[in-house]
Short mmCIF file of C-alpha atoms in Angstrom, two decimals:
data_model
loop_
_atom_site.label_atom_id
_atom_site.label_comp_id
_atom_site.label_asym_id
_atom_site.label_seq_id
_atom_site.Cartn_x
_atom_site.Cartn_y
_atom_site.Cartn_z
CA UNK A 1 0.00 0.00 0.00
CA UNK A 2 1.12 3.57 -0.66
CA UNK A 3 -0.22 7.05 0.01
CA UNK A 4 -0.47 8.22 -3.62
CA UNK A 5 -4.21 8.38 -4.23
CA UNK A 6 -6.65 10.13 -6.58
CA UNK A 7 -8.82 12.65 -4.72
CA UNK A 8 -11.18 15.07 -6.44
CA UNK A 9 -9.86 13.93 -9.81
CA UNK A 10 -6.19 14.50 -9.00
CA UNK A 11 -3.37 12.40 -7.58
CA UNK A 12 -2.31 13.43 -4.10
CA UNK A 13 0.60 12.29 -1.99
CA UNK A 14 -0.79 12.24 1.54
CA UNK A 15 -2.38 15.70 1.88
CA UNK A 16 -0.59 17.40 -1.01
CA UNK A 17 -1.63 17.55 -4.68
CA UNK A 18 1.23 16.49 -6.95
CA UNK A 19 0.39 19.37 -9.28
CA UNK A 20 1.20 21.83 -6.48
CA UNK A 21 4.65 20.30 -6.12
CA UNK A 22 5.19 20.32 -9.89
CA UNK A 23 4.14 23.98 -10.11
CA UNK A 24 6.55 24.98 -7.35
CA UNK A 25 9.55 22.74 -8.05
CA UNK A 26 9.24 21.93 -11.73
CA UNK A 27 9.66 18.55 -13.34
CA UNK A 28 11.11 15.99 -13.39
CA UNK A 29 11.09 15.56 -9.62
CA UNK A 30 11.09 12.63 -7.23
CA UNK A 31 8.41 12.80 -4.54
CA UNK A 32 8.52 10.60 -1.42
CA UNK A 33 5.81 9.87 1.14
CA UNK A 34 6.76 9.81 4.83
CA UNK A 35 3.58 7.92 5.76
CA UNK A 36 4.41 5.17 3.26
CA UNK A 37 7.98 4.88 4.52
CA UNK A 38 6.80 4.60 8.12
CA UNK A 39 4.09 2.10 7.24
CA UNK A 40 6.50 -0.15 5.33
CA UNK A 41 8.94 -0.13 8.24
CA UNK A 42 6.14 -1.17 10.60
CA UNK A 43 4.89 -3.91 8.26
CA UNK A 44 8.40 -5.33 7.96
CA UNK A 45 8.96 -5.10 11.71
CA UNK A 46 5.61 -6.80 12.39
CA UNK A 47 6.63 -9.63 10.05
CA UNK A 48 9.66 -10.31 12.26
CA UNK A 49 7.75 -10.19 15.55
CA UNK A 50 8.84 -12.98 17.86
CA UNK A 51 12.47 -12.97 16.75
CA UNK A 52 15.09 -12.09 19.36
CA UNK A 53 16.13 -8.47 18.78
CA UNK A 54 16.56 -8.53 14.97
CA UNK A 55 18.51 -5.69 13.35
CA UNK A 56 16.79 -4.15 10.32
CA UNK A 57 19.58 -2.44 8.40
CA UNK A 58 18.16 -0.44 5.48
CA UNK A 59 20.08 -0.91 2.22
CA UNK A 60 21.27 2.67 1.71
CA UNK A 61 22.03 2.00 -1.95
CA UNK A 62 18.27 1.84 -2.62
CA UNK A 63 17.72 5.48 -1.64
CA UNK A 64 20.49 7.49 0.05
CA UNK A 65 18.62 10.79 0.30
CA UNK A 66 19.43 12.30 3.67
CA UNK A 67 15.82 13.10 4.58
CA UNK A 68 14.70 9.58 3.67
CA UNK A 69 17.51 8.10 5.78
CA UNK A 70 16.69 10.42 8.70
CA UNK A 71 13.05 9.30 8.51
CA UNK A 72 14.13 5.66 8.64
CA UNK A 73 16.61 6.38 11.44
CA UNK A 74 13.79 7.90 13.51
CA UNK A 75 11.85 4.69 12.87
CA UNK A 76 14.73 2.72 14.42
CA UNK A 77 16.41 1.26 11.35
CA UNK A 78 20.11 0.63 10.96
CA UNK A 79 21.99 0.77 7.66
CA UNK A 80 23.56 -1.65 5.21
CA UNK A 81 26.30 0.30 3.42
CA UNK A 82 28.75 -0.47 0.63
CA UNK A 83 31.02 2.60 0.55
CA UNK A 84 32.53 5.25 2.76
CA UNK A 85 30.07 7.71 1.24
CA UNK A 86 27.15 5.61 2.41
CA UNK A 87 28.71 5.31 5.88
CA UNK A 88 28.92 9.10 6.13
CA UNK A 89 25.37 9.51 4.83
CA UNK A 90 24.06 7.03 7.39
CA UNK A 91 25.84 8.79 10.23
CA UNK A 92 24.70 12.23 9.04
CA UNK A 93 21.13 10.92 9.14
CA UNK A 94 21.54 9.88 12.77
CA UNK A 95 21.94 6.13 12.38
CA UNK A 96 24.09 4.84 15.29
CA UNK A 97 27.43 3.37 14.15
CA UNK A 98 26.81 0.06 15.90
CA UNK A 99 23.72 -0.39 13.69
CA UNK A 100 25.73 -0.02 10.47
CA UNK A 101 26.76 -3.13 8.50
CA UNK A 102 29.58 -2.59 5.99
CA UNK A 103 29.22 -4.81 2.93
CA UNK A 104 30.69 -4.66 -0.59
CA UNK A 105 33.34 -6.48 -2.60
CA UNK A 106 35.74 -3.58 -3.10
CA UNK A 107 36.36 -1.99 0.29
CA UNK A 108 39.62 -0.03 0.23
CA UNK A 109 42.04 0.35 3.12
CA UNK A 110 40.97 3.99 3.46
CA UNK A 111 37.31 2.99 3.71
CA UNK A 112 38.17 0.34 6.28
CA UNK A 113 40.01 2.89 8.41
CA UNK A 114 37.06 5.28 8.26
CA UNK A 115 34.62 2.50 9.20
CA UNK A 116 36.79 1.43 12.14
CA UNK A 117 37.18 5.01 13.37
CA UNK A 118 33.42 5.53 13.21
CA UNK A 119 32.80 2.18 14.90
CA UNK A 120 30.55 0.32 12.46
CA UNK A 121 28.88 -2.72 13.95
CA UNK A 122 30.09 -5.37 11.52
CA UNK A 123 32.14 -5.91 8.39
CA UNK A 124 30.69 -8.39 5.91
CA UNK A 125 33.80 -9.77 4.22
CA UNK A 126 33.58 -10.94 0.62
CA UNK A 127 37.02 -12.49 0.01
CA UNK A 128 40.05 -13.79 1.85
CA UNK A 129 42.32 -11.01 0.53
CA UNK A 130 39.80 -8.54 1.97
CA UNK A 131 40.02 -10.27 5.35
CA UNK A 132 43.81 -10.02 5.22
CA UNK A 133 43.66 -6.30 4.37
CA UNK A 134 41.15 -5.59 7.13
CA UNK A 135 43.35 -7.48 9.60
CA UNK A 136 46.35 -5.32 8.72
CA UNK A 137 44.36 -2.09 8.96
CA UNK A 138 42.72 -3.03 12.27
CA UNK A 139 45.99 -4.26 13.79
CA UNK A 140 47.77 -1.05 12.74
CA UNK A 141 45.03 0.92 14.51
CA UNK A 142 45.19 -1.31 17.59
CA UNK A 143 41.56 -2.31 17.13
CA UNK A 144 39.56 -5.54 16.85
CA UNK A 145 36.53 -5.55 14.56
CA UNK A 146 33.56 -7.91 14.29
CA UNK A 147 33.36 -9.75 10.98
CA UNK A 148 31.20 -12.18 9.05
CA UNK A 149 31.90 -13.77 5.72
CA UNK A 150 29.32 -13.33 3.00
CA UNK A 151 28.64 -16.80 1.68
CA UNK A 152 27.84 -17.43 -1.97
CA UNK A 153 25.42 -20.38 -1.75
CA UNK A 154 25.20 -20.93 -5.54
CA UNK A 155 21.43 -20.45 -5.49
CA UNK A 156 19.64 -18.97 -8.50
CA UNK A 157 17.46 -16.13 -7.23
CA UNK A 158 15.26 -16.25 -10.31
CA UNK A 159 15.54 -12.50 -10.81
CA UNK A 160 17.10 -10.32 -13.52
CA UNK A 161 20.68 -11.39 -14.28
CA UNK A 162 22.06 -7.94 -13.42
CA UNK A 163 20.65 -8.04 -9.88
CA UNK A 164 21.33 -11.71 -9.13
CA UNK A 165 24.14 -12.05 -6.58
CA UNK A 166 24.09 -15.60 -5.21
CA UNK A 167 25.24 -17.77 -8.13
CA UNK A 168 28.72 -19.24 -8.27
CA UNK A 169 29.59 -17.03 -11.26
CA UNK A 170 28.63 -13.81 -9.45
CA UNK A 171 31.34 -11.60 -7.95
CA UNK A 172 29.87 -11.57 -4.45
CA UNK A 173 30.92 -13.54 -1.38
CA UNK A 174 33.10 -16.61 -0.91
CA UNK A 175 32.18 -20.05 -2.28
CA UNK A 176 30.11 -22.17 0.08
CA UNK A 177 32.46 -25.12 -0.40
CA UNK A 178 35.48 -23.13 0.81
CA UNK A 179 33.83 -21.40 3.76
CA UNK A 180 35.15 -23.67 6.52
CA UNK A 181 38.76 -23.20 5.42
CA UNK A 182 38.25 -19.44 4.98
CA UNK A 183 36.92 -19.11 8.53
CA UNK A 184 39.84 -21.11 9.90
CA UNK A 185 42.33 -18.79 8.23
CA UNK A 186 40.42 -15.66 9.33
CA UNK A 187 40.41 -16.89 12.94
CA UNK A 188 44.21 -16.79 12.90
CA UNK A 189 44.36 -13.17 11.73
CA UNK A 190 44.94 -10.40 14.29
CA UNK A 191 42.34 -7.68 14.66
CA UNK A 192 39.38 -9.80 13.51
CA UNK A 193 36.65 -11.20 15.73
CA UNK A 194 34.60 -13.79 13.87
CA UNK A 195 31.01 -13.15 14.79
CA UNK A 196 28.71 -14.38 12.06
CA UNK A 197 27.73 -15.44 8.58
CA UNK A 198 25.97 -13.49 5.84
CA UNK A 199 24.12 -14.21 2.62
CA UNK A 200 22.35 -12.11 -0.02
CA UNK A 201 21.29 -13.76 -3.29
CA UNK A 202 19.73 -10.91 -5.25
CA UNK A 203 17.19 -8.13 -5.54
CA UNK A 204 13.50 -7.97 -6.55
CA UNK A 205 12.87 -11.62 -5.62
CA UNK A 206 9.31 -12.73 -6.29
CA UNK A 207 9.56 -16.29 -4.92
CA UNK A 208 10.54 -17.36 -1.41
CA UNK A 209 11.91 -20.74 -2.52
CA UNK A 210 15.40 -19.47 -3.51
CA UNK A 211 15.67 -17.54 -0.25
CA UNK A 212 14.64 -20.58 1.76
CA UNK A 213 17.20 -22.74 -0.05
CA UNK A 214 19.96 -20.20 0.66
CA UNK A 215 18.97 -19.86 4.33
CA UNK A 216 18.89 -23.65 4.76
CA UNK A 217 22.45 -23.88 3.44
CA UNK A 218 23.47 -21.08 5.81
CA UNK A 219 21.95 -22.93 8.77
CA UNK A 220 23.91 -26.06 7.94
CA UNK A 221 27.09 -23.99 7.68
CA UNK A 222 26.47 -22.43 11.11
CA UNK A 223 26.40 -25.91 12.65
CA UNK A 224 29.61 -26.87 10.85
CA UNK A 225 31.40 -23.68 11.88
CA UNK A 226 30.37 -24.09 15.51
CA UNK A 227 31.59 -27.67 15.46
CA UNK A 228 34.93 -26.30 14.25
CA UNK A 229 35.11 -24.00 17.28
CA UNK A 230 33.81 -20.70 15.89
CA UNK A 231 31.40 -18.66 18.01
CA UNK A 232 28.68 -17.77 15.49
CA UNK A 233 26.23 -15.39 17.15
CA UNK A 234 24.93 -13.40 14.16
CA UNK A 235 23.37 -14.37 10.81
CA UNK A 236 22.81 -11.67 8.19
CA UNK A 237 20.06 -12.84 5.81
CA UNK A 238 20.40 -9.92 3.41
CA UNK A 239 17.46 -8.37 1.61
CA UNK A 240 16.00 -8.72 -1.85
CA UNK A 241 12.26 -9.09 -1.21
CA UNK A 242 10.43 -7.85 -4.30
CA UNK A 243 7.66 -5.28 -4.68
CA UNK A 244 4.82 -5.14 -7.24
CA UNK A 245 5.70 -3.10 -10.32
CA UNK A 246 3.55 -4.63 -13.06
CA UNK A 247 -0.07 -5.33 -12.01
CA UNK A 248 -0.29 -8.01 -14.71
CA UNK A 249 2.28 -10.14 -12.87
CA UNK A 250 1.74 -12.17 -9.70
CA UNK A 251 2.07 -10.18 -6.48
CA UNK A 252 5.42 -10.90 -4.74
CA UNK A 253 5.38 -12.59 -1.32
CA UNK A 254 4.40 -10.27 1.49
CA UNK A 255 6.74 -9.38 4.35
CA UNK A 256 4.45 -11.50 6.56
CA UNK A 257 4.99 -14.53 4.30
CA UNK A 258 8.72 -13.84 4.31
CA UNK A 259 8.82 -13.47 8.10
CA UNK A 260 6.95 -16.73 8.61
CA UNK A 261 9.44 -18.55 6.38
CA UNK A 262 12.41 -17.01 8.19
CA UNK A 263 11.09 -18.01 11.60
CA UNK A 264 10.52 -21.57 10.43
CA UNK A 265 13.91 -22.00 8.76
CA UNK A 266 16.00 -20.30 11.45
CA UNK A 267 14.34 -21.94 14.46
CA UNK A 268 17.08 -23.27 16.71
CA UNK A 269 19.90 -21.26 15.16
CA UNK A 270 20.39 -19.28 18.40
CA UNK A 271 21.70 -16.17 16.63
CA UNK A 272 20.76 -12.54 16.24
CA UNK A 273 19.34 -12.07 12.75
CA UNK A 274 20.18 -9.11 10.54
CA UNK A 275 18.01 -8.05 7.59
CA UNK A 276 18.92 -5.64 4.80
CA UNK A 277 15.65 -4.54 3.16
CA UNK A 278 15.83 -1.73 0.63
CA UNK A 279 13.29 -1.80 -2.19
CA UNK A 280 10.51 -3.22 0.01
CA UNK A 281 10.84 -0.19 2.31
CA UNK A 282 11.19 2.66 -0.20
CA UNK A 283 10.01 1.36 -3.59
CA UNK A 284 6.33 2.26 -3.33
CA UNK A 285 7.10 5.30 -1.19
CA UNK A 286 8.23 7.37 -4.17
CA UNK A 287 7.15 8.51 -7.63
CA UNK A 288 8.96 10.33 -10.40
CA UNK A 289 6.83 13.31 -11.43
CA UNK A 290 7.21 14.33 -15.09
CA UNK A 291 5.59 16.59 -17.69
CA UNK A 292 4.56 15.69 -21.24
CA UNK A 293 6.56 17.78 -23.72
CA UNK A 294 4.61 16.67 -26.77
CA UNK A 295 2.91 13.72 -28.41
CA UNK A 296 4.48 12.65 -31.69
CA UNK A 297 2.79 10.35 -34.17
CA UNK A 298 4.63 7.05 -34.66
CA UNK A 299 4.26 4.33 -37.28
CA UNK A 300 2.57 1.88 -34.91
CA UNK A 301 1.78 3.97 -31.80
CA UNK A 302 2.10 7.63 -30.79
CA UNK A 303 5.23 8.64 -28.86
CA UNK A 304 4.54 10.42 -25.60
CA UNK A 305 7.71 12.45 -25.03
CA UNK A 306 8.20 13.41 -21.39
CA UNK A 307 10.79 15.59 -19.70
CA UNK A 308 12.09 12.75 -17.52
CA UNK A 309 14.77 10.61 -19.14
CA UNK A 310 16.93 7.54 -18.68
CA UNK A 311 19.43 9.65 -16.76
CA UNK A 312 16.67 10.37 -14.20
CA UNK A 313 15.22 6.84 -14.00
CA UNK A 314 17.66 4.27 -15.37
CA UNK A 315 15.84 1.06 -14.44
CA UNK A 316 13.78 0.65 -17.65
CA UNK A 317 16.85 1.11 -19.85
CA UNK A 318 19.22 -0.93 -17.68
CA UNK A 319 16.94 -3.77 -16.57
CA UNK A 320 14.01 -3.59 -19.00
CA UNK A 321 12.10 -2.75 -15.82
CA UNK A 322 8.38 -1.97 -15.82
CA UNK A 323 6.94 1.11 -14.09
CA UNK A 324 3.28 2.01 -14.05
CA UNK A 325 2.84 5.43 -15.69
CA UNK A 326 -0.25 7.36 -14.64
CA UNK A 327 -1.69 10.75 -15.43
CA UNK A 328 -1.96 12.78 -12.24
CA UNK A 329 -5.32 14.08 -13.57
CA UNK A 330 -6.83 11.03 -15.27
CA UNK A 331 -9.87 11.54 -17.50
CA UNK A 332 -10.77 7.88 -17.87
CA UNK A 333 -9.71 7.82 -21.51
CA UNK A 334 -7.09 5.21 -22.43
CA UNK A 335 -4.58 5.04 -25.28
CA UNK A 336 -1.79 2.70 -26.45
CA UNK A 337 1.47 4.64 -26.72
CA UNK A 338 5.25 4.51 -26.45
CA UNK A 339 6.62 6.64 -23.60
CA UNK A 340 10.09 8.07 -24.20
CA UNK A 341 12.42 10.70 -22.84
CA UNK A 342 14.48 13.45 -24.53
CA UNK A 343 17.94 11.85 -24.20
CA UNK A 344 19.61 11.03 -27.52
CA UNK A 345 19.57 7.25 -27.06
CA UNK A 346 17.07 4.74 -28.38
CA UNK A 347 17.38 3.15 -24.95
CA UNK A 348 15.70 6.23 -23.46
CA UNK A 349 12.38 4.39 -23.60
CA UNK A 350 10.13 3.91 -20.57
CA UNK A 351 7.33 1.90 -22.18
CA UNK A 352 6.45 0.37 -25.55
CA UNK A 353 2.88 -0.24 -26.68
CA UNK A 354 1.66 0.71 -23.20
CA UNK A 355 -2.05 0.96 -22.45
CA UNK A 356 -2.24 4.02 -20.20
CA UNK A 357 -4.12 7.22 -19.42
CA UNK A 358 -4.54 9.51 -22.42
CA UNK A 359 -2.28 12.56 -22.07
CA UNK A 360 -1.41 15.64 -24.09
CA UNK A 361 1.33 18.26 -24.11
CA UNK A 362 1.57 19.99 -20.74
CA UNK A 363 -0.05 17.17 -18.78
CA UNK A 364 1.81 15.63 -15.87
CA UNK A 365 2.42 11.94 -15.28
CA UNK A 366 3.77 9.94 -12.36
CA UNK A 367 6.13 6.99 -12.73
CA UNK A 368 5.00 4.81 -9.85
CA UNK A 369 7.12 2.68 -7.51
CA UNK A 370 10.14 4.89 -8.15
CA UNK A 371 11.37 5.32 -4.59
CA UNK A 372 14.07 2.64 -4.90
CA UNK A 373 16.99 2.73 -7.34
CA UNK A 374 15.68 5.91 -8.92
CA UNK A 375 17.37 9.16 -7.95
CA UNK A 376 20.32 7.23 -6.53
CA UNK A 377 21.22 5.93 -10.03
CA UNK A 378 20.72 9.26 -11.79
CA UNK A 379 23.40 10.94 -13.89
CA UNK A 380 23.97 14.19 -15.76
CA UNK A 381 24.15 12.53 -19.19
CA UNK A 382 23.35 14.94 -22.05
CA UNK A 383 24.27 17.73 -19.58
CA UNK A 384 20.96 17.36 -17.79
CA UNK A 385 20.60 18.55 -14.21
CA UNK A 386 20.12 16.00 -11.45
CA UNK A 387 16.46 15.70 -10.54
CA UNK A 388 14.99 17.52 -7.56
CA UNK A 389 13.70 15.42 -4.64
CA UNK A 390 10.76 16.26 -2.37
CA UNK A 391 9.59 14.71 0.91
CA UNK A 392 5.95 14.96 1.98
CA UNK A 393 4.62 14.48 5.51
CA UNK A 394 0.86 14.93 5.87
CA UNK A 395 0.04 18.44 4.67
CA UNK A 396 3.69 19.56 4.69
CA UNK A 397 6.35 19.15 2.05
CA UNK A 398 9.94 20.21 1.53
CA UNK A 399 12.59 20.07 -1.17
CA UNK A 400 15.17 17.61 0.20
CA UNK A 401 17.52 17.90 -2.77
CA UNK A 402 17.38 20.98 -4.96
CA UNK A 403 17.71 20.79 -8.70
CA UNK A 404 21.24 21.95 -9.47
CA UNK A 405 21.44 24.72 -12.07
CA UNK A 406 23.12 23.71 -15.33
CA UNK A 407 25.52 26.62 -14.79
CA UNK A 408 26.78 24.94 -11.62
CA UNK A 409 27.30 21.69 -13.53
CA UNK A 410 29.32 23.51 -16.20
CA UNK A 411 31.30 25.39 -13.57
CA UNK A 412 32.68 22.11 -12.23
CA UNK A 413 34.80 21.78 -15.36
CA UNK A 414 38.20 23.44 -15.07
CA UNK A 415 40.25 24.41 -18.11
CA UNK A 416 43.98 23.71 -18.06
CA UNK A 417 46.35 26.65 -18.36
CA UNK A 418 46.96 26.10 -22.06
CA UNK A 419 43.25 26.49 -22.81
CA UNK A 420 42.55 29.33 -20.39
#
């Protein structure tokens, strides 16, 4: 459920008409709903009720906007981070360092030092060379840090190939078959305290079976590691639970279904569980607001050309992802069209042969379920400004990232002396 609803013929976000935001801020613009964020946190937390003090660490990569993170911090969430930038964003938003989990395959020594200085709660290691580097950095600083290895269980998540992370040919984690030896070697390294195991097999999962298979393998590994003398007290189950994008497809499992499966599979593990939800928290909490520039006749279908582009919302171009596109003032008339942006790439296509609300030049549309992996993946391709972001709370709203003037973008370039 979200809080983007038609009232009096116009789409509102909570108590605010989207047209009022578009008039004030311009388009394209991302708009987020505080009530939806808070509701999704509560639904996810309710799904885990009965577990012993689980840590819900929001995947910052999904939406790193400072106001969004501060809203989630106030709701009690921690953070799953994959860079020093995300660590600093999480801390700036008020997330306690002990509730930050540092993941990622390419942590540098500088990032490790920063994370240790800040006091992050756990490092999720993804290779033995990484463990060796972290050991050297921690020992040089006279510190001991809690670690878990991310295990690659060789389980097919059944999702898009570019967001699948748990197969043997993916870059993430250490092979399941080599985990026991890797833990033995890590236990001998100074500065590391082995605390747990971690797994994350992909994003936008629409079936619980792959997750259950991965968790079952993790449970067996916990028993093996304990038998080898390792004190495993934490299990990080990652994230990846999908959200509904296309209403023609089956609805993904609910957080309640997911929580029930987790409780059944992990019964008897005697660990603290960590979860890293991202999309399921913020996906339906945001829309990308855009204006129709013109409608151009095409050979098969008209082209609806909007002012949002692939540099603003990359998912359709990168993943062939589906987003519902709605007029914010629907008339009830329907039309089959192609929806495209102004960037000079054929890949700047949001929808082909899409049955949607009839729109004309000057109308506004909303790309739904755009709160995750939207603004965070934006670029300035074609010298286009980064999109503004707005947060709504009841009858209040605020710009939480201003649209940068093109002049400021150009001013970043510096000419060398010989061209000055």
